[in-house]
CSV table of C-alpha atoms and ligand atoms in Angstrom, one decimal:
chain,number,residue,atom,x,y,z
A,1,UNK,CA,-72.4,-26.5,90.2
A,2,UNK,CA,-74.0,-25.2,93.7
A,3,UNK,CA,-73.6,-22.8,96.4
A,4,UNK,CA,-69.6,-22.9,96.2
A,5,UNK,CA,-69.7,-21.6,92.7
A,6,UNK,CA,-72.2,-19.2,93.2
A,7,UNK,CA,-70.6,-17.5,96.1
A,8,UNK,CA,-67.3,-17.5,94.3
A,9,UNK,CA,-69.0,-15.7,91.3
A,10,UNK,CA,-70.7,-13.2,93.8
A,11,UNK,CA,-67.2,-12.6,95.5
A,12,UNK,CA,-65.8,-12.1,91.9
A,13,UNK,CA,-68.2,-9.4,91.0
A,14,UNK,CA,-68.6,-7.5,94.4
A,15,UNK,CA,-64.8,-7.3,94.4
A,16,UNK,CA,-64.9,-5.6,90.8
A,17,UNK,CA,-68.3,-4.0,91.3
A,18,UNK,CA,-68.7,-2.7,95.1
A,19,UNK,CA,-66.5,-0.2,96.7
A,20,UNK,CA,-64.9,-1.2,99.9
A,21,UNK,CA,-67.2,-0.4,102.2
A,22,UNK,CA,-65.8,-0.2,106.1
A,23,UNK,CA,-69.1,1.3,107.4
A,24,UNK,CA,-71.0,-1.8,106.4
A,25,UNK,CA,-68.2,-3.9,107.3
A,26,UNK,CA,-68.8,-2.4,111.0
A,27,UNK,CA,-72.5,-2.8,110.6
A,28,UNK,CA,-72.3,-6.4,110.1
A,29,UNK,CA,-69.6,-7.1,112.7
A,30,UNK,CA,-72.1,-5.4,115.1
A,31,UNK,CA,-75.1,-7.1,114.3
A,32,UNK,CA,-73.2,-10.5,114.4
A,33,UNK,CA,-71.8,-9.6,117.9
A,34,UNK,CA,-75.5,-8.8,119.1
A,35,UNK,CA,-76.5,-12.5,118.3
A,36,UNK,CA,-78.5,-11.6,115.1
A,37,UNK,CA,-78.8,-14.3,112.5
A,38,UNK,CA,-77.0,-13.3,109.3
A,39,UNK,CA,-80.1,-13.2,107.0
A,40,UNK,CA,-79.5,-9.7,105.9
A,41,UNK,CA,-79.3,-9.3,101.9
A,42,UNK,CA,-76.2,-9.7,100.5
A,43,UNK,CA,-74.0,-6.6,99.5
A,44,UNK,CA,-75.0,-7.4,95.7
A,45,UNK,CA,-78.5,-7.4,96.4
A,46,UNK,CA,-78.2,-4.3,99.0
A,47,UNK,CA,-76.6,-2.6,96.0
A,48,UNK,CA,-79.4,-3.5,93.8
A,49,UNK,CA,-82.2,-2.1,96.3
A,50,UNK,CA,-79.7,1.2,96.2
A,51,UNK,CA,-80.3,1.3,92.7
A,52,UNK,CA,-83.7,0.6,92.6
A,53,UNK,CA,-84.2,3.5,94.9
A,54,UNK,CA,-82.2,5.9,92.6
A,55,UNK,CA,-83.9,4.9,89.5
A,56,UNK,CA,-87.3,5.5,91.5
A,57,UNK,CA,-85.9,8.8,92.4
A,58,UNK,CA,-87.3,7.7,95.9
A,59,UNK,CA,-87.7,10.5,98.6
A,60,UNK,CA,-89.6,8.3,101.0
A,61,UNK,CA,-89.0,4.4,101.6
A,62,UNK,CA,-90.7,1.9,103.7
A,63,UNK,CA,-89.1,-1.3,105.0
A,64,UNK,CA,-90.8,-4.1,106.8
A,65,UNK,CA,-88.4,-6.1,108.4
A,66,UNK,CA,-85.3,-4.2,109.6
A,67,UNK,CA,-82.9,-7.0,111.6
A,68,UNK,CA,-79.7,-5.0,112.0
A,69,UNK,CA,-80.6,-2.3,109.7
A,70,UNK,CA,-78.2,-3.6,106.9
A,71,UNK,CA,-80.9,-3.3,103.9
A,72,UNK,CA,-82.4,-0.3,105.2
A,73,UNK,CA,-78.8,1.6,105.4
A,74,UNK,CA,-78.2,0.7,101.7
A,75,UNK,CA,-81.7,2.1,101.0
A,76,UNK,CA,-81.3,5.2,102.7
A,77,UNK,CA,-77.9,5.9,101.3
A,78,UNK,CA,-80.1,6.2,98.0
A,79,UNK,CA,-82.2,9.2,99.4
A,80,UNK,CA,-81.9,12.8,98.5
A,81,UNK,CA,-81.4,15.5,101.4
A,82,UNK,CA,-84.5,15.6,103.0
A,83,UNK,CA,-85.7,12.1,102.2
A,84,UNK,CA,-86.7,9.6,104.8
A,85,UNK,CA,-86.8,5.6,105.3
A,86,UNK,CA,-89.5,4.4,107.8
A,87,UNK,CA,-88.5,0.5,108.8
A,88,UNK,CA,-90.7,-1.7,111.1
A,89,UNK,CA,-89.5,-4.5,113.4
A,90,UNK,CA,-90.9,-6.5,116.0
A,91,UNK,CA,-87.9,-7.8,117.7
A,92,UNK,CA,-86.8,-5.1,120.6
A,93,UNK,CA,-83.2,-6.4,120.2
A,94,UNK,CA,-83.0,-6.0,116.7
A,95,UNK,CA,-84.4,-2.7,116.7
A,96,UNK,CA,-81.8,-1.8,119.2
A,97,UNK,CA,-78.9,-3.0,117.3
A,98,UNK,CA,-80.4,-1.2,113.9
A,99,UNK,CA,-80.8,2.0,115.6
A,100,UNK,CA,-77.0,1.8,116.8
A,101,UNK,CA,-76.1,0.9,113.1
A,102,UNK,CA,-78.1,3.5,111.6
A,103,UNK,CA,-76.3,6.0,113.7
A,104,UNK,CA,-72.9,4.5,113.0
A,105,UNK,CA,-73.8,5.1,109.4
A,106,UNK,CA,-74.6,8.8,109.8
A,107,UNK,CA,-78.2,8.2,109.1
A,108,UNK,CA,-79.8,8.7,112.3
A,109,UNK,CA,-81.7,11.8,110.8
A,110,UNK,CA,-82.7,9.9,108.1
A,111,UNK,CA,-83.9,6.4,109.1
A,112,UNK,CA,-86.7,6.0,111.6
A,113,UNK,CA,-87.0,2.4,113.1
A,114,UNK,CA,-90.4,1.4,114.4
A,115,UNK,CA,-90.8,-1.2,117.1
A,116,UNK,CA,-93.9,-3.5,116.8
A,117,UNK,CA,-95.6,-6.1,115.1
A,118,UNK,CA,-95.7,-4.5,111.4
A,119,UNK,CA,-99.6,-5.5,111.4
A,120,UNK,CA,-100.0,-3.3,114.4
A,121,UNK,CA,-97.6,-0.5,113.0
A,122,UNK,CA,-98.7,-0.4,109.4
A,123,UNK,CA,-102.1,1.2,110.6
A,124,UNK,CA,-100.6,3.5,112.6
A,125,UNK,CA,-98.4,4.6,109.9
A,126,UNK,CA,-101.6,5.3,107.9
A,127,UNK,CA,-103.2,7.2,110.7
A,128,UNK,CA,-100.2,9.4,111.1
A,129,UNK,CA,-100.2,10.4,107.3
A,130,UNK,CA,-97.0,8.7,106.5
A,131,UNK,CA,-97.5,8.1,102.8
A,132,UNK,CA,-97.1,7.7,100.1
A,133,UNK,CA,-94.1,5.7,99.6
A,134,UNK,CA,-91.8,5.7,96.3
A,135,UNK,CA,-90.4,2.3,97.4
A,136,UNK,CA,-91.2,-0.5,100.0
A,137,UNK,CA,-89.0,-3.5,100.8
A,138,UNK,CA,-91.1,-6.3,102.2
A,139,UNK,CA,-88.6,-8.6,104.1
A,140,UNK,CA,-90.0,-9.7,107.6
A,141,UNK,CA,-92.0,-12.8,108.6
A,142,UNK,CA,-93.1,-14.5,105.4
A,143,UNK,CA,-96.7,-15.8,106.3
A,144,UNK,CA,-97.8,-12.4,106.2
A,145,UNK,CA,-96.4,-11.2,103.0
A,146,UNK,CA,-100.1,-11.1,101.1
A,147,UNK,CA,-101.0,-8.7,104.1
A,148,UNK,CA,-97.7,-6.5,103.9
A,149,UNK,CA,-98.3,-6.3,100.1
A,150,UNK,CA,-101.9,-5.2,100.5
A,151,UNK,CA,-100.2,-2.5,102.7
A,152,UNK,CA,-97.5,-1.7,100.7
A,153,UNK,CA,-99.9,-1.0,97.7
A,154,UNK,CA,-102.1,1.2,99.9
A,155,UNK,CA,-99.3,3.3,100.9
A,156,UNK,CA,-97.6,3.4,97.5
A,157,UNK,CA,-97.5,6.5,95.3
A,158,UNK,CA,-98.7,5.7,91.9
A,159,UNK,CA,-95.8,4.5,89.9
A,160,UNK,CA,-94.4,3.2,93.4
A,161,UNK,CA,-92.1,0.0,93.4
A,162,UNK,CA,-92.7,-2.9,95.9
A,163,UNK,CA,-89.8,-5.4,96.3
A,164,UNK,CA,-90.5,-8.6,98.3
A,165,UNK,CA,-87.6,-11.0,99.3
A,166,UNK,CA,-87.4,-14.5,99.8
A,167,UNK,CA,-89.9,-15.8,97.5
A,168,UNK,CA,-88.3,-18.7,95.8
A,169,UNK,CA,-87.1,-20.3,99.1
A,170,UNK,CA,-84.8,-23.1,97.4
A,171,UNK,CA,-87.6,-23.9,95.1
A,172,UNK,CA,-90.1,-24.7,97.7
A,173,UNK,CA,-92.4,-22.4,96.4
A,174,UNK,CA,-93.6,-24.8,93.6
A,175,UNK,CA,-94.1,-27.7,96.2
A,176,UNK,CA,-97.9,-28.0,96.0
A,177,UNK,CA,-97.6,-30.3,99.0
A,178,UNK,CA,-95.7,-27.8,101.6
A,179,UNK,CA,-97.7,-26.9,104.5
A,180,UNK,CA,-94.8,-24.6,105.7
A,181,UNK,CA,-96.5,-21.2,106.6
A,182,UNK,CA,-93.6,-19.2,104.7
A,183,UNK,CA,-94.0,-21.0,101.4
A,184,UNK,CA,-97.9,-20.7,101.6
A,185,UNK,CA,-97.2,-16.7,102.6
A,186,UNK,CA,-95.3,-16.7,99.1
A,187,UNK,CA,-97.7,-18.6,97.4
A,188,UNK,CA,-100.9,-16.6,98.5
A,189,UNK,CA,-98.8,-13.6,97.6
A,190,UNK,CA,-98.2,-14.9,93.8
A,191,UNK,CA,-102.0,-15.6,93.9
A,192,UNK,CA,-102.8,-12.2,95.1
A,193,UNK,CA,-100.4,-10.4,92.5
A,194,UNK,CA,-102.2,-12.9,89.6
A,195,UNK,CA,-105.6,-11.0,90.5
A,196,UNK,CA,-104.3,-7.7,91.4
A,197,UNK,CA,-104.7,-5.3,88.3
A,198,UNK,CA,-103.0,-2.1,89.6
A,199,UNK,CA,-99.2,-3.6,89.8
A,200,UNK,CA,-97.1,-5.1,87.1
A,201,UNK,CA,-95.0,-7.6,88.5
A,202,UNK,CA,-92.0,-10.3,87.9
A,203,UNK,CA,-90.1,-12.8,89.9
A,204,UNK,CA,-86.2,-12.8,89.5
A,205,UNK,CA,-84.7,-16.0,90.7
A,206,UNK,CA,-81.1,-15.5,92.5
A,207,UNK,CA,-78.2,-17.6,93.8
A,208,UNK,CA,-75.4,-16.5,95.6
A,209,UNK,CA,-73.9,-16.9,99.0
A,210,UNK,CA,-77.3,-17.1,100.4
A,211,UNK,CA,-78.6,-20.0,98.3
A,212,UNK,CA,-81.1,-20.1,95.8
A,213,UNK,CA,-84.0,-17.6,96.2
A,214,UNK,CA,-85.3,-14.6,94.6
A,215,UNK,CA,-87.1,-11.3,94.6
A,216,UNK,CA,-90.5,-10.2,93.4
A,217,UNK,CA,-90.5,-7.0,92.0
A,218,UNK,CA,-94.0,-5.2,91.6
A,219,UNK,CA,-94.6,-1.6,89.7
A,220,UNK,CA,-97.8,0.1,90.9
A,221,UNK,CA,-99.6,1.5,88.1
A,222,UNK,CA,-99.1,5.3,87.5
A,223,UNK,CA,-101.2,8.1,87.2
A,224,UNK,CA,-102.0,7.6,83.4
A,225,UNK,CA,-101.5,3.6,83.2
B,301,LIG,N1,-84.1,-6.5,105.7
B,301,LIG,C1,-83.1,-7.1,106.7
B,301,LIG,C2,-83.4,-8.5,107.3
B,301,LIG,C3,-84.6,-8.9,107.7
B,301,LIG,S1,-84.7,-10.3,108.4
B,301,LIG,C4,-81.6,-7.1,105.8
B,301,LIG,O1,-81.5,-7.6,104.7
B,301,LIG,O2,-80.7,-6.4,106.3
B,301,LIG,C5,-86.4,-10.4,109.0
B,301,LIG,C6,-86.8,-9.5,110.0
B,301,LIG,O3,-88.4,-9.5,110.3
B,301,LIG,C7,-86.2,-9.8,111.5
B,301,LIG,O4,-85.3,-8.8,112.1
B,301,LIG,C8,-87.5,-10.3,112.2
B,301,LIG,O5,-87.4,-9.8,113.7
B,301,LIG,C9,-88.7,-9.3,111.7
B,301,LIG,N2,-90.0,-9.5,111.8
B,301,LIG,C10,-90.5,-10.7,111.9
B,301,LIG,N3,-91.8,-10.7,111.9
B,301,LIG,C11,-92.1,-9.6,112.4
B,301,LIG,C12,-93.3,-8.5,112.4
B,301,LIG,N4,-94.3,-9.4,112.6
B,301,LIG,N5,-93.2,-7.5,112.4
B,301,LIG,C13,-92.0,-6.9,112.0
B,301,LIG,N6,-91.0,-7.4,112.0
B,301,LIG,C14,-90.9,-8.6,112.1
B,302,LIG,C1,-84.6,-15.8,106.4
B,302,LIG,C2,-85.2,-14.4,106.2
B,302,LIG,C3,-84.9,-13.7,105.5
B,302,LIG,O1,-85.3,-12.4,104.9
B,302,LIG,C4,-83.7,-13.9,104.6
B,302,LIG,O2,-83.6,-12.9,103.8
B,302,LIG,C5,-83.2,-15.3,104.6
B,302,LIG,C6,-83.8,-16.1,105.5
B,302,LIG,C7,-85.5,-16.6,107.4
B,302,LIG,O3,-86.5,-16.3,108.1
B,302,LIG,O4,-84.9,-17.7,107.6
B,303,LIG,MG1,-84.9,-11.4,103.3
């Protein structure tokens, strides 16, 4: 058992549950042609993000870490008319590819790609009155995960959802000796969640074509809870 089988199972379910998606095929092709690394969420994970955005009746979504816009497009497709997604990206090349992909997907009027290091652009978001968000997807540089989570919490509506990608890292997260800044970022986030009374969170481990990893999903307390 291993990645080959996980990938085969992923293909089996994707083949039956996910409709053919020529636009997304184009988006991934454009990202790869531009030389972006293929670290976007998988189609089944994208579908999960779409479902979560729908369940949440999201009208405003924040993403930290755009890459070529693949997850942003999944999320933006869940929005109703008038909905909006803001996605933060530090790499000018990725931002450019993402803007083109968003346009290709017919979502240029919904998605705004903001260029800059997220710890610089998040305070500007707040200053610009861009809140609250119904859902935030955190998927940028992992060492800053705790800071991104604090921002997501600050910008979230009561009852908002915060999803954090790549928190298991092939199981490295439980290696107490690890000095990998990404692992340390994930561990600091878990410790923060342990202390944080305003969220109910869980981590779901995942296997598939991207290996062994996982998501943390955190529900921000609502008005009466
Ligand atoms: N969410 C995307 C994948 C994002 S990959 C998808 O699933 O389709 C992580 C992205 O975070 C990369 O594009 C990287 O350039 C970006 N990133 C890294 N450090 C960042 C920072 N400090 N601020 C904003 N984006 C950053
Ligand atoms: C990496 C980043 C991601 O967001 C991801 O989903 C997979 C890998 C990385 O930086 O290697
Ligand atoms: Mg990721």
